[in-house]
Short mmCIF file of C-alpha atoms and ligand atoms in Angstrom, two decimals:
data_model
loop_
_atom_site.label_atom_id
_atom_site.label_comp_id
_atom_site.label_asym_id
_atom_site.label_seq_id
_atom_site.Cartn_x
_atom_site.Cartn_y
_atom_site.Cartn_z
CA MET A 1 -15.65 -36.38 -115.29
CA THR A 2 -18.57 -38.26 -116.71
CA SER A 3 -22.05 -36.42 -116.00
CA LYS A 4 -24.12 -38.41 -113.81
CA ILE A 5 -27.87 -38.25 -115.04
CA ALA A 6 -31.18 -40.01 -114.05
CA ILE A 7 -34.13 -40.33 -115.41
CA ILE A 8 -37.17 -40.99 -113.59
CA GLY A 9 -39.84 -42.80 -115.47
CA SER A 10 -39.42 -44.27 -118.91
CA GLY A 11 -42.62 -43.29 -120.53
CA PRO A 12 -42.78 -40.74 -123.60
CA THR A 13 -41.06 -37.70 -121.78
CA GLY A 14 -38.65 -39.92 -120.35
CA ILE A 15 -37.84 -41.52 -123.84
CA TYR A 16 -37.45 -38.16 -125.68
CA THR A 17 -35.10 -37.18 -122.92
CA LEU A 18 -33.17 -40.61 -123.52
CA ALA A 19 -33.35 -39.45 -126.99
CA GLY A 20 -31.59 -36.09 -126.60
CA LEU A 21 -28.89 -37.51 -124.13
CA VAL A 22 -27.45 -40.29 -126.09
CA ALA A 23 -27.26 -37.85 -129.14
CA ALA A 24 -24.68 -36.03 -127.11
CA ARG A 25 -21.11 -36.40 -127.99
CA VAL A 26 -19.51 -36.61 -124.42
CA PRO A 27 -20.08 -39.97 -122.91
CA LEU A 28 -22.70 -39.93 -119.98
CA SER A 29 -23.78 -42.45 -117.24
CA ILE A 30 -27.43 -42.46 -117.65
CA THR A 31 -29.73 -44.42 -115.52
CA VAL A 32 -33.28 -44.80 -116.14
CA PHE A 33 -35.58 -45.59 -113.01
CA GLU A 34 -38.84 -47.22 -113.88
CA VAL A 35 -41.36 -48.32 -111.20
CA GLU A 36 -43.23 -50.76 -113.71
CA ALA A 37 -41.83 -54.05 -114.25
CA ASP A 38 -41.31 -53.28 -118.36
CA ALA A 39 -39.98 -50.26 -119.25
CA GLY A 40 -40.61 -47.86 -122.10
CA LYS A 41 -44.60 -48.25 -122.47
CA GLY A 42 -45.68 -44.98 -120.84
CA THR A 43 -49.01 -44.74 -118.64
CA PRO A 44 -51.83 -44.22 -120.88
CA TYR A 45 -50.63 -46.95 -123.35
CA HIS A 46 -49.59 -49.65 -120.90
CA PRO A 47 -51.49 -53.16 -121.30
CA ASP A 48 -52.34 -53.12 -117.47
CA ILE A 49 -54.20 -50.01 -117.10
CA ASN A 50 -55.92 -49.98 -120.90
CA ASP A 51 -58.13 -51.85 -122.56
CA GLN A 52 -57.73 -53.32 -126.12
CA ALA A 53 -60.81 -50.88 -127.01
CA MET A 54 -59.21 -47.68 -125.92
CA LEU A 55 -57.87 -45.87 -128.78
CA ALA A 56 -55.08 -43.06 -128.61
CA ASN A 57 -55.92 -40.12 -130.66
CA ILE A 58 -52.42 -39.06 -131.53
CA ALA A 59 -51.50 -40.64 -135.25
CA SER A 60 -47.80 -41.33 -136.71
CA ILE A 61 -47.86 -38.14 -138.47
CA GLU A 62 -47.99 -36.14 -135.10
CA LEU A 63 -45.33 -38.11 -133.19
CA PRO A 64 -42.01 -36.79 -133.47
CA PRO A 65 -40.16 -40.00 -134.67
CA ILE A 66 -37.78 -41.41 -132.14
CA CYS A 67 -35.56 -44.20 -134.14
CA GLU A 68 -38.18 -44.70 -136.92
CA ASN A 69 -41.96 -43.31 -137.07
CA LEU A 70 -44.84 -45.31 -135.91
CA VAL A 71 -46.01 -46.44 -139.52
CA GLU A 72 -42.05 -47.69 -140.06
CA TRP A 73 -42.37 -49.58 -137.05
CA LEU A 74 -45.66 -51.15 -137.64
CA ARG A 75 -44.75 -52.14 -141.25
CA ARG A 76 -41.96 -54.02 -140.35
CA GLN A 77 -44.05 -56.20 -137.71
CA PRO A 78 -44.61 -59.85 -138.60
CA ASP A 79 -48.28 -60.62 -139.29
CA LEU A 80 -48.73 -62.65 -136.25
CA GLU A 81 -47.45 -59.41 -134.25
CA LEU A 82 -50.08 -57.26 -136.12
CA GLU A 83 -52.87 -59.90 -135.40
CA ARG A 84 -52.08 -59.60 -131.91
CA LEU A 85 -51.90 -55.78 -131.64
CA ASN A 86 -55.37 -56.07 -133.52
CA VAL A 87 -53.94 -53.95 -136.73
CA ALA A 88 -54.76 -54.79 -140.28
CA ARG A 89 -51.89 -54.65 -142.43
CA ALA A 90 -53.71 -52.36 -145.01
CA GLN A 91 -54.73 -49.87 -142.04
CA ILE A 92 -50.91 -48.72 -141.73
CA LYS A 93 -51.26 -45.32 -142.47
CA GLU A 94 -49.55 -42.37 -141.54
CA ARG A 95 -52.98 -40.41 -140.31
CA GLU A 96 -54.76 -43.64 -138.68
CA PHE A 97 -55.37 -44.18 -135.35
CA TYR A 98 -54.70 -47.81 -133.12
CA PRO A 99 -55.15 -49.02 -129.88
CA ARG A 100 -53.18 -47.35 -127.05
CA ILE A 101 -51.74 -50.50 -126.20
CA VAL A 102 -50.07 -50.49 -129.87
CA LEU A 103 -48.31 -47.02 -129.09
CA GLY A 104 -47.09 -48.74 -125.79
CA GLU A 105 -45.38 -51.24 -127.97
CA TYR A 106 -44.10 -48.59 -130.35
CA LEU A 107 -42.48 -46.59 -127.56
CA GLN A 108 -40.74 -49.64 -125.99
CA SER A 109 -39.07 -50.86 -128.91
CA GLN A 110 -38.07 -47.22 -129.62
CA PHE A 111 -36.44 -47.04 -125.81
CA GLN A 112 -34.73 -50.30 -126.63
CA GLN A 113 -33.49 -49.01 -129.54
CA LEU A 114 -32.27 -46.09 -127.92
CA ILE A 115 -30.44 -47.88 -125.28
CA GLU A 116 -28.35 -50.06 -128.18
CA LYS A 117 -27.72 -46.52 -129.87
CA GLY A 118 -26.34 -45.06 -126.51
CA ILE A 119 -24.09 -47.79 -125.60
CA ALA A 120 -22.83 -47.64 -129.26
CA ASN A 121 -22.11 -44.37 -128.65
CA GLN A 122 -20.10 -44.90 -125.67
CA HIS A 123 -22.63 -43.95 -122.66
CA VAL A 124 -23.44 -45.96 -119.80
CA ILE A 125 -26.94 -46.84 -119.78
CA ASP A 126 -28.44 -48.61 -116.91
CA VAL A 127 -32.31 -49.19 -116.85
CA ARG A 128 -33.24 -50.26 -113.40
CA THR A 129 -37.37 -51.81 -113.62
CA ARG A 130 -39.41 -52.05 -110.52
CA HIS A 131 -37.55 -49.34 -108.94
CA ARG A 132 -39.82 -46.38 -107.27
CA VAL A 133 -38.13 -43.43 -106.55
CA VAL A 134 -39.68 -42.20 -103.36
CA ASP A 135 -37.64 -39.11 -102.39
CA ILE A 136 -35.47 -36.42 -104.00
CA LYS A 137 -33.04 -34.05 -102.32
CA LEU A 138 -31.15 -31.26 -103.66
CA GLN A 139 -27.70 -31.20 -101.87
CA PRO A 140 -24.80 -28.75 -102.24
CA ASP A 141 -22.93 -30.79 -104.62
CA ASP A 142 -25.42 -33.53 -106.09
CA ILE A 143 -28.98 -34.62 -106.19
CA GLN A 144 -29.60 -37.60 -103.87
CA LEU A 145 -32.51 -40.03 -104.94
CA THR A 146 -34.24 -42.69 -102.60
CA VAL A 147 -35.48 -45.53 -104.45
CA ARG A 148 -37.25 -48.68 -103.33
CA THR A 149 -36.02 -51.68 -105.08
CA PRO A 150 -37.83 -54.64 -105.95
CA ASP A 151 -37.42 -56.45 -102.71
CA GLY A 152 -38.48 -53.53 -100.63
CA GLU A 153 -35.04 -51.77 -99.79
CA ARG A 154 -34.53 -48.39 -99.89
CA LYS A 155 -31.37 -47.31 -101.25
CA ASP A 156 -30.05 -43.75 -101.95
CA TYR A 157 -28.29 -42.65 -105.19
CA ALA A 158 -26.40 -39.61 -106.46
CA PHE A 159 -26.23 -37.94 -109.72
CA ASP A 160 -25.32 -34.60 -111.26
CA HIS A 161 -28.65 -34.25 -112.94
CA VAL A 162 -32.29 -35.62 -112.38
CA VAL A 163 -35.20 -35.59 -114.70
CA MET A 164 -38.45 -36.12 -113.52
CA ALA A 165 -40.59 -37.95 -116.26
CA THR A 166 -43.11 -39.33 -113.84
CA GLY A 167 -46.22 -38.20 -115.96
CA HIS A 168 -49.51 -39.50 -114.89
CA ASP A 169 -50.53 -41.02 -111.34
CA TRP A 170 -53.96 -42.53 -110.39
CA PRO A 171 -55.42 -43.88 -107.48
CA GLU A 172 -54.77 -47.68 -106.44
CA THR A 173 -58.22 -48.55 -105.90
CA THR A 174 -60.64 -46.16 -108.29
CA GLU A 175 -63.79 -48.08 -107.10
CA VAL A 176 -64.12 -45.81 -103.56
CA LYS A 177 -67.47 -46.70 -102.76
CA PRO A 178 -69.91 -49.97 -104.60
CA GLY A 179 -70.21 -48.86 -107.92
CA TYR A 180 -68.49 -45.46 -107.79
CA PHE A 181 -65.27 -45.24 -109.68
CA VAL A 182 -63.16 -42.00 -109.41
CA SER A 183 -61.09 -42.87 -112.40
CA PRO A 184 -61.72 -44.82 -115.95
CA TRP A 185 -58.12 -46.24 -115.27
CA PRO A 186 -57.09 -48.78 -114.77
CA ALA A 187 -59.48 -49.88 -117.15
CA ARG A 188 -59.89 -53.87 -115.75
CA ALA A 189 -61.57 -52.43 -112.36
CA LEU A 190 -64.36 -51.37 -114.90
CA LYS A 191 -64.91 -54.79 -116.14
CA SER A 192 -66.38 -55.68 -112.70
CA ILE A 193 -69.63 -53.09 -113.24
CA ASP A 194 -72.60 -55.15 -113.73
CA PRO A 195 -74.48 -54.58 -117.12
CA GLY A 196 -77.19 -51.93 -115.57
CA SER A 197 -77.37 -48.04 -115.78
CA ILE A 198 -73.98 -46.69 -116.13
CA ALA A 199 -73.26 -42.95 -115.55
CA ILE A 200 -70.26 -41.62 -116.84
CA LEU A 201 -68.89 -37.91 -115.84
CA GLY A 202 -67.31 -36.30 -119.13
CA THR A 203 -68.10 -36.57 -122.77
CA SER A 204 -63.96 -36.50 -123.96
CA LEU A 205 -61.63 -38.84 -124.92
CA SER A 206 -61.44 -40.38 -121.25
CA ALA A 207 -65.28 -40.70 -121.16
CA ILE A 208 -65.41 -42.67 -124.63
CA ASP A 209 -62.72 -44.71 -123.27
CA ALA A 210 -64.69 -45.66 -120.05
CA LEU A 211 -67.68 -45.94 -122.44
CA MET A 212 -65.73 -48.34 -124.69
CA THR A 213 -64.48 -50.75 -121.80
CA VAL A 214 -67.93 -51.22 -120.48
CA SER A 215 -69.88 -51.58 -123.84
CA THR A 216 -67.26 -54.40 -125.07
CA ALA A 217 -67.68 -56.16 -122.13
CA TYR A 218 -71.47 -56.45 -122.62
CA GLY A 219 -71.80 -56.58 -126.43
CA ALA A 220 -69.57 -55.99 -129.72
CA PHE A 221 -69.09 -53.84 -132.35
CA TYR A 222 -69.66 -54.91 -135.99
CA LEU A 223 -70.23 -53.70 -139.81
CA ASP A 224 -73.64 -54.82 -140.95
CA ALA A 225 -74.05 -55.34 -145.00
CA SER A 226 -74.33 -51.56 -145.47
CA GLY A 227 -70.63 -51.16 -144.02
CA GLN A 228 -71.93 -49.16 -141.07
CA LEU A 229 -70.50 -49.85 -137.47
CA GLN A 230 -73.26 -51.19 -134.99
CA TYR A 231 -73.49 -52.64 -131.56
CA GLN A 232 -75.10 -55.93 -130.32
CA SER A 233 -75.39 -56.52 -126.90
CA SER A 234 -74.54 -60.10 -125.52
CA ALA A 235 -77.38 -61.92 -123.63
CA ALA A 236 -75.80 -60.82 -120.39
CA GLY A 237 -75.74 -57.49 -121.32
CA GLU A 238 -79.36 -56.78 -122.05
CA GLY A 239 -79.52 -54.51 -119.08
CA PHE A 240 -76.35 -52.55 -120.12
CA HIS A 241 -77.21 -48.69 -121.06
CA ALA A 242 -74.94 -45.53 -120.22
CA THR A 243 -75.44 -41.79 -119.74
CA MET A 244 -72.55 -39.63 -120.36
CA MET A 245 -72.92 -36.05 -118.90
CA SER A 246 -71.07 -32.93 -119.11
CA ARG A 247 -71.77 -28.96 -118.37
CA LYS A 248 -72.19 -28.67 -122.14
CA GLY A 249 -73.48 -32.05 -122.97
CA LEU A 250 -71.33 -31.99 -125.89
CA LEU A 251 -69.40 -34.40 -127.62
CA PRO A 252 -66.02 -34.08 -129.22
CA GLU A 253 -65.59 -33.42 -132.78
CA ALA A 254 -63.97 -35.95 -135.22
CA ASP A 255 -60.33 -35.34 -135.91
CA PHE A 256 -60.09 -33.19 -138.87
CA TYR A 257 -57.45 -33.38 -141.77
CA CYS A 258 -54.95 -30.87 -141.68
CA GLU A 259 -51.07 -30.21 -143.27
CA TYR A 260 -48.08 -31.93 -141.14
CA PRO A 261 -45.29 -30.12 -140.47
CA TYR A 262 -47.60 -27.14 -139.53
CA ALA A 263 -47.86 -24.43 -142.32
CA PRO A 264 -46.57 -21.21 -140.80
CA LEU A 265 -49.12 -18.64 -139.07
CA HIS A 266 -48.37 -14.95 -139.93
CA ILE A 267 -49.94 -12.77 -137.46
CA CYS A 268 -50.24 -14.87 -134.04
CA THR A 269 -46.83 -15.87 -134.26
CA VAL A 270 -44.16 -16.88 -131.68
CA GLU A 271 -42.13 -13.52 -132.50
CA ALA A 272 -45.33 -11.42 -131.87
CA VAL A 273 -46.31 -13.48 -128.70
CA ASP A 274 -42.82 -13.23 -127.21
CA ALA A 275 -42.88 -9.57 -127.92
CA LEU A 276 -45.64 -8.81 -125.97
CA ILE A 277 -44.32 -11.02 -123.14
CA ALA A 278 -41.53 -8.92 -122.93
CA HIS A 279 -43.94 -5.86 -122.63
CA GLY A 280 -45.18 -7.59 -119.37
CA SER A 281 -48.02 -9.29 -117.82
CA ALA A 282 -50.22 -5.81 -118.04
CA SER A 283 -53.23 -6.50 -120.61
CA LEU A 284 -51.04 -9.23 -121.82
CA LEU A 285 -54.27 -11.56 -122.39
CA ASP A 286 -56.04 -9.20 -124.26
CA ASN A 287 -53.16 -8.55 -126.63
CA VAL A 288 -52.52 -11.56 -127.25
CA PHE A 289 -56.41 -12.37 -128.17
CA ASP A 290 -56.22 -9.76 -130.42
CA LEU A 291 -53.65 -11.61 -132.50
CA PHE A 292 -55.49 -14.39 -132.11
CA LYS A 293 -58.76 -12.87 -133.77
CA ARG A 294 -56.83 -11.44 -136.46
CA GLU A 295 -55.02 -14.51 -137.35
CA LEU A 296 -58.39 -16.24 -137.40
CA ALA A 297 -59.97 -13.51 -139.24
CA ALA A 298 -57.21 -13.83 -142.06
CA SER A 299 -57.38 -17.32 -142.08
CA ASP A 300 -60.92 -17.72 -142.29
CA PRO A 301 -62.82 -14.77 -143.22
CA ASP A 302 -66.02 -16.38 -143.68
CA TYR A 303 -66.25 -18.44 -140.08
CA ALA A 304 -65.03 -15.20 -138.27
CA ALA A 305 -67.81 -13.18 -139.66
CA SER A 306 -70.33 -16.31 -138.67
CA ILE A 307 -69.37 -16.31 -135.17
CA GLY A 308 -69.23 -12.40 -135.16
CA LEU A 309 -65.55 -12.48 -134.27
CA SER A 310 -64.94 -9.05 -134.50
CA LEU A 311 -67.12 -8.12 -131.61
CA LEU A 312 -66.03 -11.03 -129.24
CA THR A 313 -63.88 -11.12 -126.22
CA VAL A 314 -61.55 -13.31 -123.85
CA GLU A 315 -64.93 -13.93 -122.58
CA THR A 316 -67.43 -13.82 -125.29
CA LEU A 317 -65.52 -16.05 -127.76
CA ALA A 318 -66.06 -19.42 -126.32
CA PRO A 319 -70.15 -19.31 -126.40
CA ALA A 320 -70.22 -18.14 -129.94
CA TYR A 321 -67.69 -20.96 -130.63
CA PHE A 322 -69.98 -23.75 -128.98
CA ALA A 323 -73.29 -21.71 -129.89
CA ALA A 324 -74.33 -23.61 -132.83
CA ARG A 325 -73.38 -26.74 -131.34
CA GLU A 326 -74.98 -26.45 -128.22
CA ALA A 327 -78.46 -25.75 -130.03
CA MET A 328 -78.76 -29.25 -131.98
CA ASP A 329 -78.75 -32.64 -130.54
CA PRO A 330 -75.32 -34.05 -129.93
CA PHE A 331 -75.54 -37.31 -132.06
CA VAL A 332 -77.14 -35.06 -134.82
CA TRP A 333 -73.97 -32.87 -134.67
CA ALA A 334 -71.85 -35.63 -134.33
CA GLY A 335 -72.90 -37.41 -137.47
CA MET A 336 -72.71 -34.29 -139.82
CA ASN A 337 -69.75 -33.61 -138.50
CA LEU A 338 -68.20 -36.95 -138.88
CA ALA A 339 -69.28 -37.08 -142.35
CA GLU A 340 -67.65 -33.65 -143.34
CA ALA A 341 -64.41 -34.73 -141.41
CA GLU A 342 -64.46 -38.26 -143.53
CA GLN A 343 -65.08 -36.23 -146.85
CA ASN A 344 -62.25 -33.50 -146.01
CA LYS A 345 -59.67 -36.32 -145.08
CA ALA A 346 -60.80 -38.17 -148.25
CA SER A 347 -60.15 -34.67 -150.28
CA GLN A 348 -57.66 -33.47 -148.18
CA HIS A 349 -59.37 -30.11 -148.00
CA ILE A 350 -58.08 -28.18 -144.87
CA VAL A 351 -60.92 -26.21 -142.61
CA GLN A 352 -58.81 -23.05 -141.81
CA TRP A 353 -60.27 -21.78 -138.84
CA ARG A 354 -59.62 -25.45 -137.26
CA TYR A 355 -56.25 -25.49 -138.39
CA ALA A 356 -55.64 -21.98 -137.33
CA ILE A 357 -56.80 -22.32 -133.69
CA LEU A 358 -55.03 -25.98 -133.81
CA ARG A 359 -51.52 -24.29 -134.64
CA MET A 360 -52.27 -20.89 -132.51
CA HIS A 361 -52.74 -23.42 -129.22
CA GLU A 362 -49.09 -23.94 -128.48
CA ILE A 363 -48.22 -20.48 -129.43
CA VAL A 364 -50.66 -18.56 -127.21
CA ALA A 365 -49.38 -21.23 -124.56
CA ARG A 366 -46.50 -19.16 -124.29
CA ALA A 367 -48.00 -16.28 -122.60
CA VAL A 368 -50.01 -18.40 -120.24
CA PRO A 369 -47.09 -18.48 -117.27
CA HIS A 370 -46.45 -14.70 -117.47
CA LEU A 371 -50.39 -13.91 -117.01
CA ASP A 372 -51.27 -12.22 -113.96
CA LYS A 373 -53.88 -13.58 -111.45
CA ASP A 374 -56.72 -12.03 -112.87
CA ASP A 375 -55.95 -12.87 -116.37
CA LEU A 376 -54.78 -16.44 -115.57
CA LYS A 377 -58.27 -16.94 -114.18
CA ARG A 378 -59.93 -15.44 -117.22
CA PHE A 379 -58.13 -17.64 -119.59
CA HIS A 380 -58.96 -20.65 -117.96
CA LYS A 381 -62.32 -19.78 -117.15
CA SER A 382 -63.57 -19.76 -121.26
CA PHE A 383 -60.54 -18.95 -123.62
CA LYS A 384 -58.67 -22.51 -123.09
CA SER A 385 -61.95 -24.57 -123.66
CA VAL A 386 -61.59 -23.40 -127.45
CA PHE A 387 -58.31 -24.69 -127.64
CA ILE A 388 -58.84 -27.84 -125.84
CA ASP A 389 -61.92 -28.57 -127.86
CA ASP A 390 -60.12 -27.98 -131.13
CA TYR A 391 -57.08 -30.15 -130.12
CA ALA A 392 -58.88 -33.11 -128.65
CA THR A 393 -60.59 -34.37 -131.35
CA VAL A 394 -61.12 -37.81 -131.27
CA PRO A 395 -60.57 -41.04 -134.03
CA HIS A 396 -63.73 -41.22 -136.36
CA GLN A 397 -63.90 -44.58 -135.23
CA SER A 398 -64.54 -43.43 -131.69
CA ILE A 399 -67.29 -41.71 -133.34
CA GLN A 400 -68.77 -44.24 -135.07
CA ARG A 401 -68.97 -46.31 -132.17
CA LEU A 402 -70.53 -43.72 -130.06
CA LEU A 403 -73.22 -43.55 -133.11
CA ALA A 404 -73.81 -47.16 -133.06
CA LEU A 405 -74.55 -47.35 -129.38
CA ARG A 406 -77.00 -44.53 -129.87
CA ARG A 407 -78.59 -46.49 -132.53
CA ALA A 408 -78.52 -49.69 -130.35
CA GLY A 409 -80.47 -47.59 -127.42
CA LYS A 410 -77.60 -47.91 -125.27
CA LEU A 411 -76.53 -44.28 -125.05
CA ASP A 412 -77.72 -40.87 -123.78
CA ILE A 413 -76.01 -37.78 -123.05
CA ILE A 414 -77.20 -35.23 -120.31
CA LYS A 415 -76.39 -31.48 -120.10
CA LEU A 416 -75.78 -30.63 -116.33
CA GLY A 417 -75.46 -27.33 -116.91
CA ASN A 418 -73.61 -25.15 -113.96
CA ASP A 419 -76.04 -26.47 -110.98
CA TYR A 420 -75.96 -29.87 -110.44
CA GLU A 421 -75.40 -32.44 -107.81
CA ILE A 422 -73.86 -35.87 -107.63
CA THR A 423 -74.21 -38.09 -104.42
CA THR A 424 -73.77 -41.47 -103.02
CA ASP A 425 -76.14 -40.77 -100.06
CA GLY A 426 -79.12 -43.20 -99.69
CA VAL A 427 -77.82 -45.47 -102.62
CA ALA A 428 -76.25 -48.71 -102.10
CA ARG A 429 -74.13 -48.58 -105.21
CA GLY A 430 -73.56 -46.27 -107.87
CA ALA A 431 -75.00 -42.77 -107.39
CA VAL A 432 -77.74 -40.20 -107.63
CA ILE A 433 -77.68 -37.28 -110.23
CA ARG A 434 -79.45 -34.24 -109.46
CA HIS A 435 -79.85 -31.47 -112.09
CA ASP A 436 -82.70 -29.28 -113.65
CA GLY A 437 -85.28 -30.16 -110.95
CA THR A 438 -84.85 -34.06 -111.74
CA GLU A 439 -83.04 -37.03 -109.72
CA THR A 440 -81.76 -39.94 -111.77
CA ALA A 441 -80.10 -43.01 -109.64
CA PHE A 442 -77.18 -44.98 -111.61
CA ASP A 443 -76.36 -48.46 -110.44
CA ALA A 444 -72.78 -47.41 -111.17
CA PHE A 445 -70.94 -43.90 -111.58
CA VAL A 446 -67.52 -43.41 -113.10
CA ASP A 447 -65.81 -39.93 -112.89
CA ALA A 448 -64.24 -39.57 -116.53
CA THR A 449 -63.13 -35.81 -116.16
CA GLY A 450 -59.41 -36.46 -115.36
CA ALA A 451 -60.48 -34.27 -112.07
C1 LIG B 501 -55.21 -41.78 -119.77
C2 LIG B 501 -54.78 -41.16 -120.78
C3 LIG B 501 -54.72 -41.07 -121.83
C4 LIG B 501 -54.01 -40.47 -122.93
N1 LIG B 501 -53.91 -40.35 -124.30
C5 LIG B 501 -53.40 -39.58 -124.87
C6 LIG B 501 -53.35 -39.96 -126.43
O1 LIG B 501 -54.42 -40.86 -126.79
N2 LIG B 501 -52.85 -39.20 -127.32
C7 LIG B 501 -51.98 -38.04 -126.91
O2 LIG B 501 -51.40 -37.39 -127.42
N3 LIG B 501 -51.74 -38.18 -125.63
C8 LIG B 501 -52.65 -38.85 -124.49
N4 LIG B 501 -52.49 -38.52 -123.05
C9 LIG B 501 -51.29 -37.68 -122.80
C10 LIG B 501 -50.38 -38.26 -121.87
O3 LIG B 501 -50.12 -37.09 -121.42
C11 LIG B 501 -48.83 -38.08 -122.90
O4 LIG B 501 -49.30 -39.14 -124.08
C12 LIG B 501 -47.88 -39.31 -122.33
O5 LIG B 501 -48.62 -40.26 -121.98
C13 LIG B 501 -47.07 -38.37 -121.32
O6 LIG B 501 -45.76 -39.12 -121.01
P1 LIG B 501 -44.97 -38.98 -119.43
O7 LIG B 501 -43.76 -39.65 -120.10
O8 LIG B 501 -44.89 -37.55 -119.71
O9 LIG B 501 -45.94 -39.84 -118.85
P2 LIG B 501 -46.46 -41.15 -118.54
O10 LIG B 501 -46.84 -41.85 -119.96
O11 LIG B 501 -46.97 -41.15 -117.36
O12 LIG B 501 -45.01 -42.11 -118.06
C14 LIG B 501 -44.32 -41.70 -116.49
C15 LIG B 501 -43.73 -42.80 -116.19
O13 LIG B 501 -43.08 -42.86 -115.11
C16 LIG B 501 -43.15 -43.73 -114.23
N5 LIG B 501 -43.07 -43.44 -112.85
C17 LIG B 501 -44.03 -42.65 -112.42
N6 LIG B 501 -43.59 -42.23 -110.75
C18 LIG B 501 -42.42 -43.03 -110.83
C19 LIG B 501 -41.41 -42.91 -109.68
N7 LIG B 501 -41.66 -42.13 -108.55
N8 LIG B 501 -40.41 -43.99 -109.62
C20 LIG B 501 -39.93 -44.49 -111.07
N9 LIG B 501 -41.18 -44.64 -112.03
C21 LIG B 501 -42.22 -43.58 -112.20
C22 LIG B 501 -44.40 -44.55 -114.89
O14 LIG B 501 -44.89 -45.99 -114.32
C23 LIG B 501 -44.63 -44.29 -116.24
O15 LIG B 501 -43.80 -45.27 -117.21
C24 LIG B 501 -53.16 -39.22 -122.59
C25 LIG B 501 -53.03 -39.15 -121.02
C26 LIG B 501 -53.86 -39.82 -120.08
C27 LIG B 501 -53.82 -39.80 -118.60
#
């Protein structure tokens, strides 16, 4: 009998699942349920929730190809379509970053091609858009899904297998109090912010997304005669000023050049970590940390010496890793780091310590589900931040835009430390931030921490 499979959600997880299933030799009956009207774009890449100014931080070279890779797909788009997507043909390169909505279009095209491929391979594929799965029941012989159809009816379906690929979920209303936004998405909500003082909690890619949405509502980025990106506010945007804030007050670093597919590691390998996992959770974190240190020291001895790696522990690695950056003005650091990243990209130079941490991130992650409660806390408290910082680098253009806003006098960064308060008490709009004995009122507040 043909297996009946449901995929809930048609974002990247649903699409890669479908890619695996359509390759099966036995015919399958696959139903994809998607709450959105257009299937195959995924939440972070959908035009309804993103602004054209928001950039994805994943390049074609990093994306496992589905039917074709992103660059191949872009190259075969007609000029008019590229113009609509805001992509210059000369900029189609495997390491280039594009607006999020470009990824949405690419993914949707891959989704459609997979359906055609699946049908040609004798599978039955049924895509139900505007269908929200509202309940799942595991029954003795099958799995029952309750689905809300576009006309509001509830219908039950039975499947042999169900894949939940529902991804992200944000609140319907993000402005929970006047001028106080709990999420930067959907982006269109931020367009209603008046051009006053805006606080953005967070300095990562999400916070940059929020900043780009408001700054492009009140001005524009342009290249000056020397080729440097500048920002000019519109007449209506004169009063716009943004302050990004985080505990450390650091900006993410610029995307760094490295080799794909990843060159193999020699010490902190899948086999070595799996062998430690097999010995149980006692001392697992410290033993994995030891592999991490040995691999990092072997990859880049000078860097290891510069942060005193040999004496560092799970607790002290992150302070040592961030120390030089924390000691410097974040914009000065960003300018220097961008220049270095641009030069390394041009000369195809790999900074070995960055590359080693990047490659170790997924390997160390294998141990995380096996850590005991105390070690898991230790991992989350500090060690994890090094991996996040290393892989959450941002497109060079994002750093150029931050620096342009800074030069235009439109952007500050505050280091909040651990002791701060954000309150809406006593203000009609926005929020008040208290830290370090100071109190600042903002006309609008956006939480871009993803919390
Ligand atoms: C704002 C944001 C930006 C990001 N940017 C990047 C980036 O630039 N680079 C990167 O590498 N990663 C990025 N990520 C990481 C991101 O998690 C992945 O890139 C990817 O979107 C995850 O895919 P997914 O299919 O699991 O989830 P999603 O993309 O969220 O897709 C889930 C799908 O399921 C549907 N759905 C949800 N619930 C139901 C239901 N009950 N019934 C039916 N359908 C349902 C949704 O409509 C959606 O289409 C970003 C994440 C966020 C939140």
